[in-house]
Amino acid sequence: MEPFTPGELAVMQILWEHGELKPAEVQQRYPEPIKNPALRSYLTILVEKGHVTRRKVGKAYFYKAKTKQTAAFKKSLKSIIQGYCDGSVRSLMLNLIRTEKLSEDDLLELKRLADEATQQGEN
Amino acid sequence: MEPFTPGELAVMQILWEHGELKPAEVQQRYPEPIKNPALRSYLTILVEKGHVTRRKVGKAYFYKAKTKQTAAFKKSLKSIIQGYCDGSVRSLMLNLIRTEKLSEDDLLELKRLADEATQQGEN
DNA sequence: GTTCATGTGCAGTACTCTCTGCACATAGAA
DNA sequence: TTCTATGTGCAGAGAGTACTGCACATGAAC
């Protein structure tokens, strides 16, 4: 699964959020003004690539995401980890804590989450 | 700064790691076999976009990254956070802990890092 | 100066992404 | 049945990416 182009990703995110829509509805929710045929070309490409399915209802088609959001998330995260963090999630975490200015609350939350995960891992 | 293409990114990573190289040296380190002119076209594009500078030494040019690795890292991380994690770093962390299978050691390390950051934040 | 390896510049090809325009199809209203 | 709004299919343009090939330039060796 090669990465989504910006246009494809914008469409996927709308479909992930809203479920099943027809082109005009995706068009309305697109983050910037886009003409209907341009938007439809993205949908067509996504169908060809297997990331989206469609079914006919009346005279119109409804489009639905087939590729799961979590799968796409993992994929793009993996490419960042390999590209910038020596391939290790640990290194990514380190970078995150160092380069992003996390608030006190964020750090406490982070520790709590790590604690929870540790507990679960022991069961 | 729009994102690097795969070819551009591969070249940037070599330059980030090795400093200043000539095309043939970048070519040698390229992760897959690539012909010299193909590699040079990437360098030319990167110079045109302002991500790389070059200077003449003898008859050859030496190329050096101008865009910093941390800037590129932050940029691509930001696009993931906005695309998949409601725009919040906290949500990214949550997703990381849930979807990546972190080892016991990783989680302990994570808590230690968060602790360190907390301490520093208090100074 | 000639030769030779190494390096450069440039023109061009194939493919993808983004986007446009237009003709045709369909469902419902009159 | 005809009209209209809405939706579809398709052909293609323009820019950018990912290359290839080749002629020309340069510095070093002889």
mmCIF file of C-alpha atoms (C1' of nucleotides) in Angstrom:
data_model
loop_
_atom_site.group_PDB
_atom_site.id
_atom_site.type_symbol
_atom_site.label_atom_id
_atom_site.label_comp_id
_atom_site.label_asym_id
_atom_site.label_seq_id
_atom_site.Cartn_x
_atom_site.Cartn_y
_atom_site.Cartn_z
ATOM 1 C CA MET A 1 0.000 0.000 0.000
ATOM 2 C CA GLU A 2 1.788 3.068 -1.184
ATOM 3 C CA PRO A 3 0.949 6.307 0.622
ATOM 4 C CA PHE A 4 -2.109 8.416 -0.171
ATOM 5 C CA THR A 5 -1.639 11.598 -2.177
ATOM 6 C CA PRO A 6 -2.912 14.756 -0.415
ATOM 7 C CA GLY A 7 -6.128 14.720 -2.439
ATOM 8 C CA GLU A 8 -6.751 11.040 -1.795
ATOM 9 C CA LEU A 9 -6.099 11.426 1.921
ATOM 10 C CA ALA A 10 -8.557 14.310 2.222
ATOM 11 C CA VAL A 11 -11.251 12.144 0.615
ATOM 12 C CA MET A 12 -10.407 9.106 2.747
ATOM 13 C CA GLN A 13 -10.684 11.155 5.923
ATOM 14 C CA ILE A 14 -14.152 12.351 4.943
ATOM 15 C CA LEU A 15 -15.248 8.781 4.225
ATOM 16 C CA TRP A 16 -13.708 7.465 7.463
ATOM 17 C CA GLU A 17 -15.663 10.068 9.402
ATOM 18 C CA HIS A 18 -18.995 9.950 7.611
ATOM 19 C CA GLY A 19 -19.321 6.393 6.390
ATOM 20 C CA GLU A 20 -21.089 6.170 3.048
ATOM 21 C CA LEU A 21 -21.544 9.272 0.891
ATOM 22 C CA LYS A 22 -22.198 10.248 -2.687
ATOM 23 C CA PRO A 23 -19.714 12.423 -4.601
ATOM 24 C CA ALA A 24 -21.632 15.686 -4.066
ATOM 25 C CA GLU A 25 -21.634 15.069 -0.299
ATOM 26 C CA VAL A 26 -17.918 14.379 -0.220
ATOM 27 C CA GLN A 27 -17.454 17.511 -2.307
ATOM 28 C CA GLN A 28 -19.353 19.632 0.248
ATOM 29 C CA ARG A 29 -17.128 18.396 3.073
ATOM 30 C CA TYR A 30 -13.859 18.722 1.154
ATOM 31 C CA PRO A 31 -11.554 21.073 3.116
ATOM 32 C CA GLU A 32 -11.187 23.509 0.216
ATOM 33 C CA PRO A 33 -13.391 24.433 -2.746
ATOM 34 C CA ILE A 34 -13.215 21.731 -5.382
ATOM 35 C CA LYS A 35 -15.238 21.135 -8.526
ATOM 36 C CA ASN A 36 -17.356 18.036 -8.765
ATOM 37 C CA PRO A 37 -15.448 16.305 -11.612
ATOM 38 C CA ALA A 38 -12.109 16.877 -9.857
ATOM 39 C CA LEU A 39 -13.466 15.341 -6.678
ATOM 40 C CA ARG A 40 -14.917 12.412 -8.598
ATOM 41 C CA SER A 41 -11.577 11.702 -10.229
ATOM 42 C CA TYR A 42 -10.118 11.158 -6.747
ATOM 43 C CA LEU A 43 -12.938 8.755 -5.887
ATOM 44 C CA THR A 44 -12.432 6.849 -9.133
ATOM 45 C CA ILE A 45 -8.711 6.479 -8.479
ATOM 46 C CA LEU A 46 -9.362 5.312 -4.913
ATOM 47 C CA VAL A 47 -11.807 2.688 -6.208
ATOM 48 C CA GLU A 48 -9.258 1.517 -8.800
ATOM 49 C CA LYS A 49 -6.623 1.222 -6.086
ATOM 50 C CA GLY A 50 -9.008 -0.775 -3.904
ATOM 51 C CA HIS A 51 -9.191 1.697 -1.027
ATOM 52 C CA VAL A 52 -12.857 2.551 -1.611
ATOM 53 C CA THR A 53 -15.932 0.594 -2.713
ATOM 54 C CA ARG A 54 -19.149 1.924 -4.223
ATOM 55 C CA ARG A 55 -22.696 0.700 -4.693
ATOM 56 C CA LYS A 56 -25.520 2.034 -6.798
ATOM 57 C CA VAL A 57 -28.609 3.461 -5.078
ATOM 58 C CA GLY A 58 -31.140 4.862 -7.512
ATOM 59 C CA LYS A 59 -29.162 6.650 -10.174
ATOM 60 C CA ALA A 60 -26.298 7.628 -7.892
ATOM 61 C CA TYR A 61 -23.315 5.795 -6.430
ATOM 62 C CA PHE A 62 -22.466 5.767 -2.743
ATOM 63 C CA TYR A 63 -18.811 5.504 -1.804
ATOM 64 C CA LYS A 64 -17.420 3.890 1.317
ATOM 65 C CA ALA A 65 -13.883 3.479 2.656
ATOM 66 C CA LYS A 66 -12.602 -0.077 2.406
ATOM 67 C CA THR A 67 -9.091 0.504 3.746
ATOM 68 C CA LYS A 68 -9.260 1.031 7.509
ATOM 69 C CA GLN A 69 -8.054 4.249 9.076
ATOM 70 C CA THR A 70 -5.877 2.414 11.605
ATOM 71 C CA ALA A 71 -4.102 0.559 8.793
ATOM 72 C CA ALA A 72 -3.310 3.808 7.008
ATOM 73 C CA PHE A 73 -2.194 5.401 10.269
ATOM 74 C CA LYS A 74 0.187 2.568 11.050
ATOM 75 C CA LYS A 75 1.558 2.651 7.537
ATOM 76 C CA SER A 76 2.405 6.328 7.513
ATOM 77 C CA LEU A 77 3.742 6.166 11.044
ATOM 78 C CA LYS A 78 6.011 3.321 10.024
ATOM 79 C CA SER A 79 7.461 5.373 7.193
ATOM 80 C CA ILE A 80 8.251 8.206 9.623
ATOM 81 C CA ILE A 81 9.817 5.805 12.102
ATOM 82 C CA GLN A 82 11.987 4.298 9.395
ATOM 83 C CA GLY A 83 12.840 7.634 7.865
ATOM 84 C CA TYR A 84 13.618 9.667 10.943
ATOM 85 C CA CYS A 85 13.833 7.450 14.024
ATOM 86 C CA ASP A 86 16.229 4.601 13.221
ATOM 87 C CA GLY A 87 13.245 2.323 12.763
ATOM 88 C CA SER A 88 12.395 2.168 16.455
ATOM 89 C CA VAL A 89 9.202 3.294 18.139
ATOM 90 C CA ARG A 90 11.238 4.084 21.226
ATOM 91 C CA SER A 91 13.290 6.572 19.269
ATOM 92 C CA LEU A 92 10.102 8.136 17.938
ATOM 93 C CA MET A 93 8.823 8.573 21.496
ATOM 94 C CA LEU A 94 12.092 10.154 22.513
ATOM 95 C CA ASN A 95 11.933 12.554 19.608
ATOM 96 C CA LEU A 96 8.325 13.384 20.390
ATOM 97 C CA ILE A 97 9.062 14.223 23.992
ATOM 98 C CA ARG A 98 12.088 16.272 23.070
ATOM 99 C CA THR A 99 10.916 18.180 20.012
ATOM 100 C CA GLU A 100 7.208 18.666 20.745
ATOM 101 C CA LYS A 101 6.590 20.946 23.654
ATOM 102 C CA LEU A 102 4.402 18.668 25.733
ATOM 103 C CA SER A 103 2.548 20.235 28.633
ATOM 104 C CA GLU A 104 2.812 19.016 32.206
ATOM 105 C CA ASP A 105 -0.622 17.471 31.807
ATOM 106 C CA ASP A 106 0.374 15.698 28.616
ATOM 107 C CA LEU A 107 3.371 14.140 30.343
ATOM 108 C CA LEU A 108 1.324 12.986 33.325
ATOM 109 C CA GLU A 109 -1.280 11.553 30.972
ATOM 110 C CA LEU A 110 1.500 9.844 29.093
ATOM 111 C CA LYS A 111 2.807 8.196 32.244
ATOM 112 C CA ARG A 112 -0.708 7.110 33.186
ATOM 113 C CA LEU A 113 -1.191 5.533 29.742
ATOM 114 C CA ALA A 114 2.135 3.759 30.001
ATOM 115 C CA ASP A 115 1.150 2.487 33.445
ATOM 116 C CA GLU A 116 -2.142 1.153 32.159
ATOM 117 C CA ALA A 117 -0.418 -0.600 29.288
ATOM 118 C CA THR A 118 2.125 -2.096 31.665
ATOM 119 C CA GLN A 119 -0.651 -3.490 33.884
ATOM 120 C CA GLN A 120 -2.450 -5.000 30.912
ATOM 121 C CA GLY A 121 0.736 -6.537 29.645
ATOM 122 C CA GLU A 122 1.164 -8.378 32.938
ATOM 123 C CA ASN A 123 -2.233 -10.064 32.714
ATOM 124 C CA MET B 1 7.352 23.075 2.537
ATOM 125 C CA GLU B 2 5.466 20.342 0.782
ATOM 126 C CA PRO B 3 6.486 16.779 1.642
ATOM 127 C CA PHE B 4 9.468 15.043 0.056
ATOM 128 C CA THR B 5 8.850 12.437 -2.617
ATOM 129 C CA PRO B 6 10.311 8.988 -1.799
ATOM 130 C CA GLY B 7 13.332 9.614 -4.026
ATOM 131 C CA GLU B 8 13.967 13.044 -2.571
ATOM 132 C CA LEU B 9 13.663 11.730 0.975
ATOM 133 C CA ALA B 10 16.167 8.951 0.340
ATOM 134 C CA VAL B 11 18.680 11.518 -0.904
ATOM 135 C CA MET B 12 18.021 13.920 1.975
ATOM 136 C CA GLN B 13 18.602 11.161 4.513
ATOM 137 C CA ILE B 14 21.965 10.356 2.982
ATOM 138 C CA LEU B 15 22.968 14.024 3.077
ATOM 139 C CA TRP B 16 21.716 14.434 6.661
ATOM 140 C CA GLU B 17 23.858 11.509 7.713
ATOM 141 C CA HIS B 18 27.015 12.165 5.736
ATOM 142 C CA GLY B 19 27.196 15.934 5.401
ATOM 143 C CA GLU B 20 28.655 17.022 2.084
ATOM 144 C CA LEU B 21 28.929 14.563 -0.801
ATOM 145 C CA LYS B 22 29.269 14.504 -4.537
ATOM 146 C CA PRO B 23 26.656 12.783 -6.713
ATOM 147 C CA ALA B 24 28.643 9.553 -7.158
ATOM 148 C CA GLU B 25 28.989 9.223 -3.364
ATOM 149 C CA VAL B 26 25.273 9.759 -2.813
ATOM 150 C CA GLN B 27 24.659 7.220 -5.555
ATOM 151 C CA GLN B 28 26.780 4.604 -3.763
ATOM 152 C CA ARG B 29 24.816 5.048 -0.558
ATOM 153 C CA TYR B 30 21.394 5.101 -2.218
ATOM 154 C CA PRO B 31 19.277 2.277 -0.695
ATOM 155 C CA GLU B 32 18.664 0.617 -4.072
ATOM 156 C CA PRO B 33 20.610 0.499 -7.332
ATOM 157 C CA ILE B 34 20.169 3.772 -9.197
ATOM 158 C CA LYS B 35 21.899 5.157 -12.273
ATOM 159 C CA ASN B 36 23.981 8.273 -11.912
ATOM 160 C CA PRO B 37 21.843 10.604 -14.073
ATOM 161 C CA ALA B 38 18.667 9.526 -12.266
ATOM 162 C CA LEU B 39 20.265 10.280 -8.915
ATOM 163 C CA ARG B 40 21.513 13.631 -10.178
ATOM 164 C CA SER B 41 18.030 14.634 -11.313
ATOM 165 C CA TYR B 42 16.880 14.273 -7.696
ATOM 166 C CA LEU B 43 19.736 16.464 -6.507
ATOM 167 C CA THR B 44 18.926 19.087 -9.131
ATOM 168 C CA ILE B 45 15.280 19.164 -8.090
ATOM 169 C CA LEU B 46 16.242 19.449 -4.411
ATOM 170 C CA VAL B 47 18.537 22.383 -5.219
ATOM 171 C CA GLU B 48 15.752 24.075 -7.204
ATOM 172 C CA LYS B 49 13.389 23.644 -4.267
ATOM 173 C CA GLY B 50 15.954 25.095 -1.889
ATOM 174 C CA HIS B 51 16.397 21.973 0.254
ATOM 175 C CA VAL B 52 19.998 21.406 -0.835
ATOM 176 C CA THR B 53 22.942 23.669 -1.666
ATOM 177 C CA ARG B 54 26.015 22.840 -3.719
ATOM 178 C CA ARG B 55 29.489 24.257 -4.191
ATOM 179 C CA LYS B 56 32.149 23.560 -6.781
ATOM 180 C CA VAL B 57 35.373 21.849 -5.707
ATOM 181 C CA GLY B 58 37.716 21.164 -8.598
ATOM 182 C CA LYS B 59 35.551 20.008 -11.459
ATOM 183 C CA ALA B 60 32.881 18.433 -9.264
ATOM 184 C CA TYR B 61 30.031 19.776 -7.183
ATOM 185 C CA PHE B 62 29.507 18.871 -3.540
ATOM 186 C CA TYR B 63 25.950 18.773 -2.259
ATOM 187 C CA LYS B 64 24.827 19.541 1.281
ATOM 188 C CA ALA B 65 21.418 19.500 2.987
ATOM 189 C CA LYS B 66 20.092 22.971 3.743
ATOM 190 C CA THR B 67 16.731 21.948 5.191
ATOM 191 C CA LYS B 68 17.264 20.504 8.662
ATOM 192 C CA GLN B 69 16.243 16.949 9.493
ATOM 193 C CA THR B 70 14.324 18.007 12.601
ATOM 194 C CA ALA B 71 12.268 20.465 10.526
ATOM 195 C CA ALA B 72 11.320 17.745 8.063
ATOM 196 C CA PHE B 73 10.545 15.332 10.898
ATOM 197 C CA LYS B 74 8.261 17.828 12.629
ATOM 198 C CA LYS B 75 6.556 18.617 9.360
ATOM 199 C CA SER B 76 5.672 15.041 8.484
ATOM 200 C CA LEU B 77 4.712 14.276 12.070
ATOM 201 C CA LYS B 78 2.382 17.259 12.052
ATOM 202 C CA SER B 79 0.629 15.980 8.948
ATOM 203 C CA ILE B 80 0.065 12.622 10.639
ATOM 204 C CA ILE B 81 -1.215 14.250 13.794
ATOM 205 C CA GLN B 82 -3.633 16.381 11.815
ATOM 206 C CA GLY B 83 -4.654 13.543 9.556
ATOM 207 C CA TYR B 84 -5.166 10.767 12.055
ATOM 208 C CA CYS B 85 -5.033 12.097 15.625
ATOM 209 C CA ASP B 86 -7.461 15.025 15.843
ATOM 210 C CA GLY B 87 -4.484 17.386 15.718
ATOM 211 C CA SER B 88 -3.303 16.547 19.227
ATOM 212 C CA VAL B 89 0.043 15.059 20.210
ATOM 213 C CA ARG B 90 -1.657 13.435 23.175
ATOM 214 C CA SER B 91 -3.956 11.538 20.839
ATOM 215 C CA LEU B 92 -0.932 10.435 18.823
ATOM 216 C CA MET B 93 0.701 9.057 21.963
ATOM 217 C CA LEU B 94 -2.483 7.226 22.867
ATOM 218 C CA ASN B 95 -2.659 5.704 19.413
ATOM 219 C CA LEU B 96 0.997 4.739 19.578
ATOM 220 C CA ILE B 97 0.617 2.937 22.880
ATOM 221 C CA ARG B 98 -2.529 1.172 21.752
ATOM 222 C CA THR B 99 -1.699 0.183 18.189
ATOM 223 C CA GLU B 100 2.041 -0.455 18.371
ATOM 224 C CA LYS B 101 2.902 -3.444 20.457
ATOM 225 C CA LEU B 102 5.353 -1.819 22.827
ATOM 226 C CA SER B 103 7.490 -4.109 24.931
ATOM 227 C CA GLU B 104 7.629 -3.951 28.703
ATOM 228 C CA ASP B 105 11.032 -2.307 28.384
ATOM 229 C CA ASP B 106 9.724 0.277 25.950
ATOM 230 C CA LEU B 107 6.949 1.245 28.346
ATOM 231 C CA LEU B 108 9.324 1.555 31.279
ATOM 232 C CA GLU B 109 11.670 3.632 29.147
ATOM 233 C CA LEU B 110 8.710 5.754 28.129
ATOM 234 C CA LYS B 111 7.787 6.434 31.748
ATOM 235 C CA ARG B 112 11.400 7.281 32.538
ATOM 236 C CA LEU B 113 11.521 9.758 29.639
ATOM 237 C CA ALA B 114 8.267 11.351 30.714
ATOM 238 C CA ASP B 115 9.651 11.628 34.244
ATOM 239 C CA GLU B 116 12.805 13.314 33.038
ATOM 240 C CA ALA B 117 10.807 15.763 30.965
ATOM 241 C CA THR B 118 8.570 16.504 33.937
ATOM 242 C CA GLN B 119 11.593 17.256 36.107
ATOM 243 C CA GLN B 120 13.101 19.539 33.482
ATOM 244 C CA GLY B 121 9.813 21.328 32.993
ATOM 245 C CA GLU B 122 9.784 22.212 36.688
ATOM 246 C CA ASN B 123 13.184 23.929 36.560
ATOM 247 C "C1'" DG C 1 49.469 18.071 -26.204
ATOM 248 C "C1'" DT C 2 46.847 13.730 -26.143
ATOM 249 C "C1'" DT C 3 44.340 10.457 -23.657
ATOM 250 C "C1'" DC C 4 41.236 8.975 -20.276
ATOM 251 C "C1'" DA C 5 38.321 8.647 -16.335
ATOM 252 C "C1'" DT C 6 35.189 11.297 -14.057
ATOM 253 C "C1'" DG C 7 31.706 14.663 -13.840
ATOM 254 C "C1'" DT C 8 28.253 17.939 -15.877
ATOM 255 C "C1'" DG C 9 24.266 19.839 -18.804
ATOM 256 C "C1'" DC C 10 20.525 19.137 -21.370
ATOM 257 C "C1'" DA C 11 16.865 17.060 -24.039
ATOM 258 C "C1'" DG C 12 13.494 13.881 -23.874
ATOM 259 C "C1'" DT C 13 10.251 9.814 -22.300
ATOM 260 C "C1'" DA C 14 6.788 7.489 -19.473
ATOM 261 C "C1'" DC C 15 3.876 7.787 -15.753
ATOM 262 C "C1'" DT C 16 1.094 9.815 -12.011
ATOM 263 C "C1'" DC C 17 -1.557 13.501 -9.856
ATOM 264 C "C1'" DT C 18 -4.710 17.141 -10.209
ATOM 265 C "C1'" DC C 19 -8.161 19.042 -12.577
ATOM 266 C "C1'" DT C 20 -11.395 20.533 -16.717
ATOM 267 C "C1'" DG C 21 -15.076 20.143 -20.072
ATOM 268 C "C1'" DC C 22 -18.644 18.013 -22.198
ATOM 269 C "C1'" DA C 23 -21.812 14.618 -23.811
ATOM 270 C "C1'" DC C 24 -24.868 11.205 -22.121
ATOM 271 C "C1'" DA C 25 -28.030 8.795 -18.587
ATOM 272 C "C1'" DT C 26 -31.544 8.751 -15.117
ATOM 273 C "C1'" DA C 27 -35.380 9.933 -11.851
ATOM 274 C "C1'" DG C 28 -38.997 12.783 -10.819
ATOM 275 C "C1'" DA C 29 -42.163 16.844 -12.034
ATOM 276 C "C1'" DA C 30 -45.216 18.852 -15.198
ATOM 277 C "C1'" DT D 1 -44.151 12.308 -22.909
ATOM 278 C "C1'" DT D 2 -41.229 16.127 -22.288
ATOM 279 C "C1'" DC D 3 -38.432 18.953 -19.298
ATOM 280 C "C1'" DT D 4 -35.157 19.685 -15.759
ATOM 281 C "C1'" DA D 5 -31.983 18.755 -12.096
ATOM 282 C "C1'" DT D 6 -28.748 15.743 -10.748
ATOM 283 C "C1'" DG D 7 -25.404 12.385 -11.572
ATOM 284 C "C1'" DT D 8 -22.144 9.619 -14.536
ATOM 285 C "C1'" DG D 9 -18.406 8.364 -18.124
ATOM 286 C "C1'" DC D 10 -14.786 9.591 -20.681
ATOM 287 C "C1'" DA D 11 -11.168 12.050 -23.024
ATOM 288 C "C1'" DG D 12 -7.601 14.915 -22.218
ATOM 289 C "C1'" DA D 13 -4.541 18.962 -20.460
ATOM 290 C "C1'" DG D 14 -0.729 20.603 -17.562
ATOM 291 C "C1'" DA D 15 2.511 20.046 -13.972
ATOM 292 C "C1'" DG D 16 5.570 17.265 -11.465
ATOM 293 C "C1'" DT D 17 8.136 12.750 -10.577
ATOM 294 C "C1'" DA D 18 11.208 9.319 -11.998
ATOM 295 C "C1'" DC D 19 13.931 8.207 -14.927
ATOM 296 C "C1'" DT D 20 17.391 7.500 -19.685
ATOM 297 C "C1'" DG D 21 20.869 8.680 -23.014
ATOM 298 C "C1'" DC D 22 24.315 11.312 -24.905
ATOM 299 C "C1'" DA D 23 27.335 15.043 -26.005
ATOM 300 C "C1'" DC D 24 30.492 18.071 -23.853
ATOM 301 C "C1'" DA D 25 33.809 19.808 -20.126
ATOM 302 C "C1'" DT D 26 37.482 19.222 -16.813
ATOM 303 C "C1'" DG D 27 41.564 17.734 -14.253
ATOM 304 C "C1'" DA D 28 45.216 14.245 -13.990
ATOM 305 C "C1'" DA D 29 48.426 10.829 -16.235
ATOM 306 C "C1'" DC D 30 51.311 9.965 -19.806
#
